[in-house]
Coordinates of C-alpha atoms in Angstrom, one line a residue:
X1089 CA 0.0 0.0 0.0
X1090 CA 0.8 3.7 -1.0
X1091 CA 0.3 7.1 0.6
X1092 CA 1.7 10.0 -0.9
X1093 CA 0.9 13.5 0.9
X1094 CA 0.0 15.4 -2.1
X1095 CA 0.2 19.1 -0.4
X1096 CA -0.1 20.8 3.2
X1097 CA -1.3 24.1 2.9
X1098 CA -2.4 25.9 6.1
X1099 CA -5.8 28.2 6.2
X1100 CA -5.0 31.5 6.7
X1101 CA -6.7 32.7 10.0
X1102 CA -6.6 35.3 12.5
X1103 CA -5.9 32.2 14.8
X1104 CA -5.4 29.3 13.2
X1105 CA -7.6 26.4 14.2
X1106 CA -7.3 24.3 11.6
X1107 CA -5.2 23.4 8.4
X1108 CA -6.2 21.1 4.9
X1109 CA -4.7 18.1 3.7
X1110 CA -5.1 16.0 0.1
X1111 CA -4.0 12.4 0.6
X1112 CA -4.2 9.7 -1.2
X1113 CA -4.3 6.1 0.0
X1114 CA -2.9 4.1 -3.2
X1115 CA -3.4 0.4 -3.1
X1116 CA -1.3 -1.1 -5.9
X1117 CA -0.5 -4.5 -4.2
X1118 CA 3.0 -3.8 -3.5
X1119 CA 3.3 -4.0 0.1
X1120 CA 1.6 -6.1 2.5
X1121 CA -1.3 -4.5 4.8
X1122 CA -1.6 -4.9 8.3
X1123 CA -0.8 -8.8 7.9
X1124 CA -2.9 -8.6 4.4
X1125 CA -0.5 -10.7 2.3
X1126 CA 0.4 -9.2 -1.7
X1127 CA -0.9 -12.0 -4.2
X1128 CA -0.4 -11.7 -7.6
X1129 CA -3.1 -13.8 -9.1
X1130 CA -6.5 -13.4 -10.1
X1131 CA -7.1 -17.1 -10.4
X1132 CA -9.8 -17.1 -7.8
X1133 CA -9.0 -20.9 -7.1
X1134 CA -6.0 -19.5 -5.8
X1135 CA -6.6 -16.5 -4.3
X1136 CA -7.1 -16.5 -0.4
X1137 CA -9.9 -13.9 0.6
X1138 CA -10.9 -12.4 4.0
X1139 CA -14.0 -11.1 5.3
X1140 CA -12.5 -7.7 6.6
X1141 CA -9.5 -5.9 7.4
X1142 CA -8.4 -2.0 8.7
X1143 CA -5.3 -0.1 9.9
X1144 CA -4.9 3.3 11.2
X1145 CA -1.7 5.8 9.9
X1146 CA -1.1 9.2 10.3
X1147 CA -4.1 9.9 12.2
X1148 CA -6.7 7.9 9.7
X1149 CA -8.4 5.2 10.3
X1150 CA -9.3 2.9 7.5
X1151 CA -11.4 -0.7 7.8
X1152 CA -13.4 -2.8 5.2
X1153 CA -15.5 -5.5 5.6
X1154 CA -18.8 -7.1 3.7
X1155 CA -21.9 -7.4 5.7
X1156 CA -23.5 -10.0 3.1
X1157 CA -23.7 -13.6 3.8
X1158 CA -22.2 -14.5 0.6
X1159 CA -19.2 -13.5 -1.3
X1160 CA -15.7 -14.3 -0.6
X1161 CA -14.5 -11.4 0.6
X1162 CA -11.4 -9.1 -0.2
X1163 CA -7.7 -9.9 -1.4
X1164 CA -4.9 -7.8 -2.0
X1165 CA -4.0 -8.5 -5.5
X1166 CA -1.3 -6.9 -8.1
X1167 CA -1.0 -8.8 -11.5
X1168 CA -0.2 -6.0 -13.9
X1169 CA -2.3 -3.4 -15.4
X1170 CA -5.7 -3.0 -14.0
X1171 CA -5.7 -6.0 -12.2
X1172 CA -4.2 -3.9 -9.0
X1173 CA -6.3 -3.4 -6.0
X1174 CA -7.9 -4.3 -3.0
X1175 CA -10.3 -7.0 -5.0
X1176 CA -13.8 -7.3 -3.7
X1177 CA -14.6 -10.6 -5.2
X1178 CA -18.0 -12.7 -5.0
X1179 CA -17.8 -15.4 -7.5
X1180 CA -18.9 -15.7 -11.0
X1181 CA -22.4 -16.8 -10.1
X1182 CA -25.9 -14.5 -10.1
X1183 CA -26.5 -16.2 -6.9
X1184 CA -23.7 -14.4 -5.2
X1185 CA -23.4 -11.0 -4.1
X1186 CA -21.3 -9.5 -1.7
X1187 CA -21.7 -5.7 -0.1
X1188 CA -18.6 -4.3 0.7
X1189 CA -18.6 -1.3 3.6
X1190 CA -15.8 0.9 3.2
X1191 CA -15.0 3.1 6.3
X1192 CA -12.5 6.5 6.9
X1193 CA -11.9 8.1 9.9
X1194 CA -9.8 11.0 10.6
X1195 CA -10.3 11.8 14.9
X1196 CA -10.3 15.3 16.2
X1197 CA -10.8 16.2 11.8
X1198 CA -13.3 16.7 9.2
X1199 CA -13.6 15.0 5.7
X1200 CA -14.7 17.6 3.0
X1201 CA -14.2 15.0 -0.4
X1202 CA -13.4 12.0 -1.6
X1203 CA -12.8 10.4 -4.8
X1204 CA -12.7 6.7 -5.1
X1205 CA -11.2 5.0 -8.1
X1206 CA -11.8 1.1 -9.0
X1207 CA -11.6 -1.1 -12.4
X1208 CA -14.1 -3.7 -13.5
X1209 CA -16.9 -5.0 -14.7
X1210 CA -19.7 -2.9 -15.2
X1211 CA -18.6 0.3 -13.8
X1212 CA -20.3 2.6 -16.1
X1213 CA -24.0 1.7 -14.1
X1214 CA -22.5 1.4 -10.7
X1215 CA -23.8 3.6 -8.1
X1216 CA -21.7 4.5 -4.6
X1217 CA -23.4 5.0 -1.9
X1218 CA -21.5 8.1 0.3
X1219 CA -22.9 8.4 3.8
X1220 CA -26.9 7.8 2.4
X1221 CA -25.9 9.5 -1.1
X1222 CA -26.3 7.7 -3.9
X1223 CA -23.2 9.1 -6.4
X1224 CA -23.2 8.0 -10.3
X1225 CA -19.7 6.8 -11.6
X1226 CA -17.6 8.6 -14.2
X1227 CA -14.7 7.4 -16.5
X1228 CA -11.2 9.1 -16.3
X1229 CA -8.7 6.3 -18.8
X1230 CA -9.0 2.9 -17.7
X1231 CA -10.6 3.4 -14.6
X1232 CA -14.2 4.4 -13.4
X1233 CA -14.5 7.5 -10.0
X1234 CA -17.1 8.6 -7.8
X1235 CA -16.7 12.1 -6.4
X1236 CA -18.2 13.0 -3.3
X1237 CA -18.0 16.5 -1.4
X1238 CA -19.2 18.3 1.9
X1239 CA -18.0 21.9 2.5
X1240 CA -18.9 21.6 6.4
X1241 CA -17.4 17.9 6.3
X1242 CA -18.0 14.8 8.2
X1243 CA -15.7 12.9 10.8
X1244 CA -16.0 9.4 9.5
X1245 CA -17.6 8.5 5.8
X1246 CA -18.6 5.4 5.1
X1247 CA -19.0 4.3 1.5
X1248 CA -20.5 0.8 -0.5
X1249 CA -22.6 -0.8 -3.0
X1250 CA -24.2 -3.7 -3.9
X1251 CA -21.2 -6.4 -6.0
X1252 CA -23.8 -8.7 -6.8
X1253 CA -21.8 -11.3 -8.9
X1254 CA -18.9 -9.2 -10.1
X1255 CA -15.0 -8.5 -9.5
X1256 CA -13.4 -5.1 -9.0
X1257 CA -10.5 -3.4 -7.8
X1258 CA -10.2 -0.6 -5.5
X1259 CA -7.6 1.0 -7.3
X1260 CA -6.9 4.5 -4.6
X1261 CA -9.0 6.5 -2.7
X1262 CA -8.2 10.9 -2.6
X1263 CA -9.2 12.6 0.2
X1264 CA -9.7 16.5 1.1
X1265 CA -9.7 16.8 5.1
X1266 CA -9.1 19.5 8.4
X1267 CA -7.8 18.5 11.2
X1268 CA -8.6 20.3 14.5
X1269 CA -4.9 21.8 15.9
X1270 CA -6.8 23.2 18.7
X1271 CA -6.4 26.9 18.6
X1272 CA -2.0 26.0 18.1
X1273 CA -0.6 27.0 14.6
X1274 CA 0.9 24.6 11.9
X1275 CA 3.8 22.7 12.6
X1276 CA 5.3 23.5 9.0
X1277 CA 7.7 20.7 8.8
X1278 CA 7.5 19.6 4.8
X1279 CA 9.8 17.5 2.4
X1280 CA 11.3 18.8 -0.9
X1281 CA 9.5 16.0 -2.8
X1282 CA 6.6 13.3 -2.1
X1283 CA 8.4 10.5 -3.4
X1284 CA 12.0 9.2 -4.1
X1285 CA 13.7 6.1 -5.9
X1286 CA 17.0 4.7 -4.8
X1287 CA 19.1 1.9 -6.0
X1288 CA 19.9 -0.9 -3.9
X1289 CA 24.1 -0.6 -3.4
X1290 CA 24.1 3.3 -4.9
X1291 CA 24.2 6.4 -3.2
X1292 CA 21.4 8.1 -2.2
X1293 CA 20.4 11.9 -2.5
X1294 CA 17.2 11.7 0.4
X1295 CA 14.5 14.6 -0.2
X1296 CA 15.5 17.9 2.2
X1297 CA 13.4 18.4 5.4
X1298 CA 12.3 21.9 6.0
X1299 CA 11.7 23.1 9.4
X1300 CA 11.1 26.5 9.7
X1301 CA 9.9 26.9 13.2
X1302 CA 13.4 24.8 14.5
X1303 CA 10.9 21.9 16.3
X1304 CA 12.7 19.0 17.2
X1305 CA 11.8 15.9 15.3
X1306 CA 12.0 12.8 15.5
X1307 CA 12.3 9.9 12.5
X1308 CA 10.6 7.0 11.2
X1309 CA 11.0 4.1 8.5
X1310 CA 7.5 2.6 8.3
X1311 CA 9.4 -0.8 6.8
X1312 CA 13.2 -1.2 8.4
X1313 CA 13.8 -4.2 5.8
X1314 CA 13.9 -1.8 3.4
X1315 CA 15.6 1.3 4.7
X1316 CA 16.3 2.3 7.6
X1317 CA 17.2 6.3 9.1
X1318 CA 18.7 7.5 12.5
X1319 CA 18.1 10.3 14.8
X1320 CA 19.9 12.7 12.0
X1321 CA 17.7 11.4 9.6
X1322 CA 20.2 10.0 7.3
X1323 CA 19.0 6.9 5.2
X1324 CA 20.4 3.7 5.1
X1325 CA 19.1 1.8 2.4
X1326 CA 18.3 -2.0 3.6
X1327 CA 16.5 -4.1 0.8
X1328 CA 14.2 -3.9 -2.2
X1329 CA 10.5 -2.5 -1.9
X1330 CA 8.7 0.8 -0.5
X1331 CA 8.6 2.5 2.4
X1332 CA 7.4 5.6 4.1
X1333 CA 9.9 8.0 5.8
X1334 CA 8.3 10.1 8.1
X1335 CA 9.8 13.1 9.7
X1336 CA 7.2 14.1 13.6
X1337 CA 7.3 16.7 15.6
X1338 CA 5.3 16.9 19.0
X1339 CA 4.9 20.6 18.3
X1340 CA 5.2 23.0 21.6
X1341 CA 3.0 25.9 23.3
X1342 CA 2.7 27.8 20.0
X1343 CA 2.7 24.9 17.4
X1344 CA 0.5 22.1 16.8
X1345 CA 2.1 18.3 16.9
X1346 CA 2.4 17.4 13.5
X1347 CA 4.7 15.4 11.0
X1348 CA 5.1 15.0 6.6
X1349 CA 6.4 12.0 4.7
X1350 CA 7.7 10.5 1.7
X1351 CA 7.5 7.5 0.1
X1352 CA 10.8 5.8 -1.0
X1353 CA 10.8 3.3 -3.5
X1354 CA 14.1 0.5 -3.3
X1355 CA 15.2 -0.9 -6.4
X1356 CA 17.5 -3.9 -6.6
X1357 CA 20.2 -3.5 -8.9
X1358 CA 21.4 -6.5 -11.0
X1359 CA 24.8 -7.8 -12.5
X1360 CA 23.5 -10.6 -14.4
X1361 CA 20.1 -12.1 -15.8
X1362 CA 20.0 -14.6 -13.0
X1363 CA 19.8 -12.1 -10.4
X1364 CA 17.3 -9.9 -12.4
X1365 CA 14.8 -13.2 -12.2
X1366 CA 16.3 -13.3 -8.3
X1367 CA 15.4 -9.7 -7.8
X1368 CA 11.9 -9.3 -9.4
X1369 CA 10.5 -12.4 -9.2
X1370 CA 6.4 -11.2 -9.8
X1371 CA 5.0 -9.2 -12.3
X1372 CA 5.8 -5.6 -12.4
X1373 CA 8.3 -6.1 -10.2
X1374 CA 11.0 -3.6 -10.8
X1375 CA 15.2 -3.8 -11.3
X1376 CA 17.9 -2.2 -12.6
X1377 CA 19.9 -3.8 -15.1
X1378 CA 23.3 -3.3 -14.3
X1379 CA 25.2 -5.3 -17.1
X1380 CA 25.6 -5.2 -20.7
X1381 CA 23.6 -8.0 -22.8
X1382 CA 24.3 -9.4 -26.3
X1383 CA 21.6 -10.3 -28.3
X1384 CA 21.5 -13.3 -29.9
X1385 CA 18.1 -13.4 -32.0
X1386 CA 15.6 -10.6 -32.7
X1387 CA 12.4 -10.5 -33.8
X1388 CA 9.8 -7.4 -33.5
X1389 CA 9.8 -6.2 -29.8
X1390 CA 11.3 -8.9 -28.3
X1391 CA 15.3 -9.1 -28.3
X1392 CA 16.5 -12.9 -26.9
X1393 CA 19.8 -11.8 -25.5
X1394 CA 23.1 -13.7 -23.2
X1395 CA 25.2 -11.8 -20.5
X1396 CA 28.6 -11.9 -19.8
X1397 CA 28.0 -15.1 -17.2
X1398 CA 25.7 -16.9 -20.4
X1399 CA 22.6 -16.6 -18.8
X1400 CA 19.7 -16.3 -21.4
X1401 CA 16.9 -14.2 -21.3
X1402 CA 14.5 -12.3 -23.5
X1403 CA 14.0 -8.4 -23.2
X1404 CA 11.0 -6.9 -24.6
X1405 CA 9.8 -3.6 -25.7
X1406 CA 6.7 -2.4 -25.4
X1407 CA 6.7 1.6 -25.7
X1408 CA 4.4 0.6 -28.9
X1409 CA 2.6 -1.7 -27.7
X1410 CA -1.3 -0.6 -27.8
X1411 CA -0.1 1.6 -31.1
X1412 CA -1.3 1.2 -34.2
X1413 CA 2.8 1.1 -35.2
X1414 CA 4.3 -2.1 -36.4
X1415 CA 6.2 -3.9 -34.2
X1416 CA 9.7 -3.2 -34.8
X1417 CA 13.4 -4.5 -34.6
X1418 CA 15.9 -2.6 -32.1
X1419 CA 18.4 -4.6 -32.3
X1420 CA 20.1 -7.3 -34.2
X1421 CA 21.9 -10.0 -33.7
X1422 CA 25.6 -9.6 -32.1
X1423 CA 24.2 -6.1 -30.8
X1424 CA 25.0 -4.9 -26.8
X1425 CA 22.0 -3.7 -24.7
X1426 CA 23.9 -1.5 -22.4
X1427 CA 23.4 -1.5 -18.8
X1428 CA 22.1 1.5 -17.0
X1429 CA 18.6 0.9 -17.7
X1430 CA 15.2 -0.2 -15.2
X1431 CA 13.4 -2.7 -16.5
X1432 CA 9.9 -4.2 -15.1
X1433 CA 8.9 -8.0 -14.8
X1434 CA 5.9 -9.3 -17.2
X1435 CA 6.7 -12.8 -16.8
X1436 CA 4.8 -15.1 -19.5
X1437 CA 5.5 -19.0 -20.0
X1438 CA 7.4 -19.3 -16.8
X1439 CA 10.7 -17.3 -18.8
X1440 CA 11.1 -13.1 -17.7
X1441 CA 10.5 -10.7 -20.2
X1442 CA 11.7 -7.2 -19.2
X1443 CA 9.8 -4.4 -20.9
X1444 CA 11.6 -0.7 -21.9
X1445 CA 14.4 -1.3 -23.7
X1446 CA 16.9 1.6 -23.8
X1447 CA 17.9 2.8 -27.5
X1448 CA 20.4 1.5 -29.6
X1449 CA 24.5 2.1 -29.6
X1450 CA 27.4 1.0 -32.0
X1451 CA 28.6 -1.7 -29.9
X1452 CA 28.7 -5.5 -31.5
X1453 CA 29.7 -8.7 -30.8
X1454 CA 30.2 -12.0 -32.9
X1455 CA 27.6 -14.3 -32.2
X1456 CA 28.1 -18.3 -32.8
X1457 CA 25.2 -20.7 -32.0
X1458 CA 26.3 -23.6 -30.4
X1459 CA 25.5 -27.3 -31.9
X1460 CA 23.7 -29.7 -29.6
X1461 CA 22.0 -33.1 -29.7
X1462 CA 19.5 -32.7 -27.1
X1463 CA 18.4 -29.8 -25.3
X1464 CA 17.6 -28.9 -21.3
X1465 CA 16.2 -26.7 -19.4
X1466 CA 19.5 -24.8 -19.2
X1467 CA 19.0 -24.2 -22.6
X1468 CA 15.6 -21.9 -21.9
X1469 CA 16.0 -18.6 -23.7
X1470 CA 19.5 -19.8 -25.7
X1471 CA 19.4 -20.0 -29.6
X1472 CA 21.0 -23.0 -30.6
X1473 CA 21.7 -25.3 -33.0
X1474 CA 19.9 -28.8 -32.8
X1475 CA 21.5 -31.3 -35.4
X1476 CA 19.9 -33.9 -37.2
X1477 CA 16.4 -33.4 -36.6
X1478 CA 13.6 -35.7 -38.5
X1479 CA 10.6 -34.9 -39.8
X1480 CA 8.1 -37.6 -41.3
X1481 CA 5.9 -34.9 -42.8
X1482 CA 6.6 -31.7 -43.0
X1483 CA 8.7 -28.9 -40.8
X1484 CA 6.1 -26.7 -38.8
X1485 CA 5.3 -23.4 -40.5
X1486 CA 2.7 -20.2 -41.0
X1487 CA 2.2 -20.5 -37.0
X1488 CA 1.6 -24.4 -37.3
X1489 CA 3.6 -26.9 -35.4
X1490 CA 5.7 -29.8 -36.3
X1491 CA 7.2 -32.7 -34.2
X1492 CA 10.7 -34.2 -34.7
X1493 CA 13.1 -36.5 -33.4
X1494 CA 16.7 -36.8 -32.9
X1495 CA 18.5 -40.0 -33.2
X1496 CA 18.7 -40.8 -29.4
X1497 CA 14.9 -40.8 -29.7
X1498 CA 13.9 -37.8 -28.1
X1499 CA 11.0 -35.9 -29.9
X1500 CA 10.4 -32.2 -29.5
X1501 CA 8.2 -29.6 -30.4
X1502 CA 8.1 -26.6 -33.0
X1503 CA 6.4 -24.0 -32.8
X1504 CA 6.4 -21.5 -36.1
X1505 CA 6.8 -18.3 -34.2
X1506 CA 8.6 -16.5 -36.3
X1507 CA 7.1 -17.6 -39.7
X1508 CA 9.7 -19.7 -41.0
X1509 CA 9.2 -21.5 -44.7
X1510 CA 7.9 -24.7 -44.3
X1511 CA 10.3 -27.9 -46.0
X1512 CA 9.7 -31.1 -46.6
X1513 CA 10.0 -34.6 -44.8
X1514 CA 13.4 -34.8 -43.6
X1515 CA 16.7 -34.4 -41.6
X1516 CA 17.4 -31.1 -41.0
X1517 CA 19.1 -29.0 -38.3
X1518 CA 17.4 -26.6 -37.2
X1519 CA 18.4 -23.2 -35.6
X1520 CA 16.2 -22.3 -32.8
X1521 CA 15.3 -20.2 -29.7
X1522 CA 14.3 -22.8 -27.2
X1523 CA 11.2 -21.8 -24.8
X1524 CA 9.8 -23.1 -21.7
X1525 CA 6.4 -23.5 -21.2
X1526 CA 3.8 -24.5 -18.4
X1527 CA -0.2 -25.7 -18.2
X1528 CA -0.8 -26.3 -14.8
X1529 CA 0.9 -28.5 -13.6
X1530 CA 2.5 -30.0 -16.7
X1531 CA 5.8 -28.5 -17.8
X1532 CA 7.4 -28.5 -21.4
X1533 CA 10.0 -27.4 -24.1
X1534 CA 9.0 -26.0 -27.5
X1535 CA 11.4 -24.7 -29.8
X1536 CA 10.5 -21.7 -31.9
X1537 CA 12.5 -22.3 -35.3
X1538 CA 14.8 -19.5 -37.3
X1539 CA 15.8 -21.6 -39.5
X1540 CA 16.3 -25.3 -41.2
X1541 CA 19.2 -26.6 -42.7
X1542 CA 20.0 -30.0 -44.5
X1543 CA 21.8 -31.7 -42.1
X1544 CA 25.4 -32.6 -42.4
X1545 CA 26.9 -34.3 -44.9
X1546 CA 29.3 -36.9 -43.3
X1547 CA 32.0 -38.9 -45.5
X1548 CA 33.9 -37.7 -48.4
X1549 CA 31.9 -36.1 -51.4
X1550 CA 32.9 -36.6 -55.0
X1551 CA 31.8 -33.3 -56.9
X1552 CA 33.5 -34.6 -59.9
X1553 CA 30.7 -35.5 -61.6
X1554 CA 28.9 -31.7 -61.2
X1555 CA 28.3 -29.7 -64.4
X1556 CA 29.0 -26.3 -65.6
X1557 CA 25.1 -25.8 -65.7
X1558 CA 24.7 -27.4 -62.4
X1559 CA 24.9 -26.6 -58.6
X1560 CA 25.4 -28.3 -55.7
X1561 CA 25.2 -27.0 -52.1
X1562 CA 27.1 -29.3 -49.4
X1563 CA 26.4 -28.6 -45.6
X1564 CA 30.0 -29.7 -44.0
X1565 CA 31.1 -30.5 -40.2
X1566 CA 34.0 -32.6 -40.3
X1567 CA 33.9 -33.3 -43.6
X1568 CA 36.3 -34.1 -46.3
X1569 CA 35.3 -32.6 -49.9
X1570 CA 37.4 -33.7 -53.1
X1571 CA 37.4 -33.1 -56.8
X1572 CA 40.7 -34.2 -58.1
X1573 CA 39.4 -33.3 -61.7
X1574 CA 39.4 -29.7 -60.4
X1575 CA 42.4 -29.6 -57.8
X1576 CA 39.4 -29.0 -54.9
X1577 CA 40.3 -30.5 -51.5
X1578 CA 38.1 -28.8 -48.2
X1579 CA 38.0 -29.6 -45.0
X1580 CA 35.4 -28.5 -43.0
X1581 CA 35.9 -27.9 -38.9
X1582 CA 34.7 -30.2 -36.5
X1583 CA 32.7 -28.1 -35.0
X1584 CA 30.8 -25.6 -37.3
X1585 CA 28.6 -25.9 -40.5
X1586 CA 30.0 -24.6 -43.3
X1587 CA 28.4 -24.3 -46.6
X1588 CA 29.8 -24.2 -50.1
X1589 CA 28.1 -24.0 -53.5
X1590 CA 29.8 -25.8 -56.4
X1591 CA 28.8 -25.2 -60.2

């Protein structure tokens, strides 16, 4: 969960009783709530659901609960997009219904308006119900609001509505409040900025406290396991994730207790693609990638790339995506991602796929694929080379698949991805990104071809019988080729595929 102050003014009186705040309670799923675990899931057969939950911060109170018989209840879910929120879930079923009762408290204050944002189904005909008014929904982007106001305000509003048999998200809530400082004025204590991001090992530059009226303060790090700050209020950054820094004053005869905040956002930096998976291991999770990568196939957005260590993985880029823009190429093969950039988890088939990649530069690589005769699960994400594949029919193609077999026996799985011209029955070996897949409970390898090749010749070849108006095309790998008629002798390495064309 989220707050970020958004401003502190005080009212201008002759003596100053009381002073407004705009706050915002965010629930994005990122941080556990009062014991309310994070899940990132909307498979409801999964999801654990409770039938209410509260906590109180910075002198508001908060608490939902259903007071319907049926209904599951509430989870805290974030899996990407506008499936964020505190989900109020009652089953796909017209028998179920659930009535959510959200309450917000602020003692010794008044709340003037709220505005409660949520995702879902049928938004567009919910009504809210605000303290007995009933409020029609509005659309702002993705998301559907109600807006409700009071100019002499109210000390607790409750809010709700009827579910029936749908999900939704409570995305954030914005409220407007006073709060009484009994006759005392302002503290004043405010931070140069609302929020702050810091990288996990790097120096950080904290937002600047101002005190004007010299109160002494005293600090506060809502989640120590992330960063902690001592009496001087010097940060100490302790692990990846959010938390709030708050800076508190217990005012004196002339000023009014009071405190400000800012949220701090930790991101885990990463020196390889193993510790990027280590780092952000659910969706949207966030890391910086601190190495150069290599790509080794490319295709549209998405850029299959090795690091220095030769872990695979597969970046993607999706600053088009939605766009009416062809997908396109950044990079080609033997090209180096450099490091330096953040990148956000949107894992899909069990492999990580890292969205925003930074633009191109002049550095290159040479690329080999390496031959194999069986792949693993080590192989996930690698382009490789897998020799002597047979096909009884026909390779896969025009998004079809094919199934072929190597001579231990082993038969594996292509997918036509990438669009790749279909051949005939066969031997070939086939060039391919190997992908990792998983249905439930049952795991597999596909391979998503680039290409097929006749597989190798093996022996010695005798061109001498090949015509001016003729051509022949060998694939050699440890192979002898001779044509004593033309003074022709080639070798080929033991350990590559060479091909010649002889006319």
């Amino acid at each position: 969960m989220k707050k970020t102050l958004l401003s502190l003014a005080a009212v201008a009186f002759t003596a100053i009783t009381s002073f407004a705040n705009d706050y915002t309670l965010v629930f994005d799923g990122e941080n556990d709530i009062n014991g309310l675990t994070r899940q990132t899931t909307i498979d409801v057969n999964s999801l654990e659901f409770v039938p209410e939950f509260s906590f109180s911060e910075a002198g508001m109170d908060f608490s939902i609960k259903k007071i319907s018989e049926t209904g599951n209840g509430f989870a805290l879910v974030n899996a990407g997009g506008t499936n964020a929120g505190i989900l109020v879930y009652s089953a796909f079923q017209a028998a179920t219904s659930i009535t959510p009762v959200v309450s917000l408290t602020v003692p010794n204050g008044k709340i003037t308006a709220a505005k409660v944002y949520m995702s879902g189904s049928a938004l567009n005909a919910l009504s809210l119900i605000f303290n007995e008014k009933e409020i029609d929904s509005e659309s702002e982007g993705s998301l559907y609001y109600w807006a409700w106001s009071d100019s002499e305000g109210v000390e607790t509003l409750n809010f709700q509505w009827d579910n029936k048999f749908y999900n939704r998200f409570i995305h954030s809530i914005e409220l407007t409040y006073t709060e009484d400082l009994g006759g005392k004025q302002e503290c004043g204590l405010s931070f140069s900025a609302t929020e702050a991001e810091a990288f996990l090992g790097e120096e950080f530059a904290a937002p600047t406290l101002s005190n004007p009226n010299n109160l002494p303060v005293s600090w506060s790090s809502s989640d120590e396991q992330v960063a902690t700050i001592d009496t001087d209020g010097n940060v100490t950054l302790a692990g990846a994730g959010k938390t709030t820094i708050i800076a508190a004053t217990d005012g004196n005869d002339e000023y009014a207790a009071g405190n400000t905040r800012y949220l701090l956002t930790v991101i885990p930096s990463a020196t390889s693609i193993a510790e990027m998976a280590e780092f952000a291991p659910e969706v949207y999770d966030r890391v910086k990638v601190a190495f150069p990568a290599t790509v080794t196939f490319a295709n549209g957005n998405f850029a299959f790339v090795i690091d220095a260590e030769g872990n695979a993985g597969c970046f993607e880029d999706i600053r088009n995506q939605g766009s009416t823009q062809a997908a396109k190429t950044l990079y080609n093969v033997g090209e180096v991602i450099p490091a330096g950039w953040i990148a956000t988890n949107a894992t899909i088939y069990s492999s990580v796929i890292w969205q925003g990649i930074p633009g191109k530069v002049t550095e290159t690589v040479d690329v080999e694929y390496p031959i194999v005769e069986a792949v693993t699960k080590a192989d996930v994400d690698k382009v490789v080379i897998l020799s002597k594949v047979t096909f009884t029919t026909h390779t896969a193609a025009g998004n079809t698949k094919a199934y072929g077999t190597t001579p231990d026996g082993t038969q594996y799985e292509f997918q036509d991805t990438y669009s790749v011209k279909q051949y005939p029955a066969g031997t070939y070996d086939v060039t391919c990104v190997v992908r990792y897949s998983k249905i439930g409970s049952t795991e597999y390898f596909y391979l998503a071809p680039i290409s097929y090749t006749e597989s190798s010749t093996t022996g010695i070849k005798d061109v001498d019988s090949a015509t001016t108006d003729s051509a022949h095309y060998f694939n050699l790998q440890g192979v002898e080729v001779k044509s004593p008629k033309a003074g022709l002798y080639i070798k080929a390495t033991p350990t590559q595929t060479t091909k010649i064309l002889i006319k």
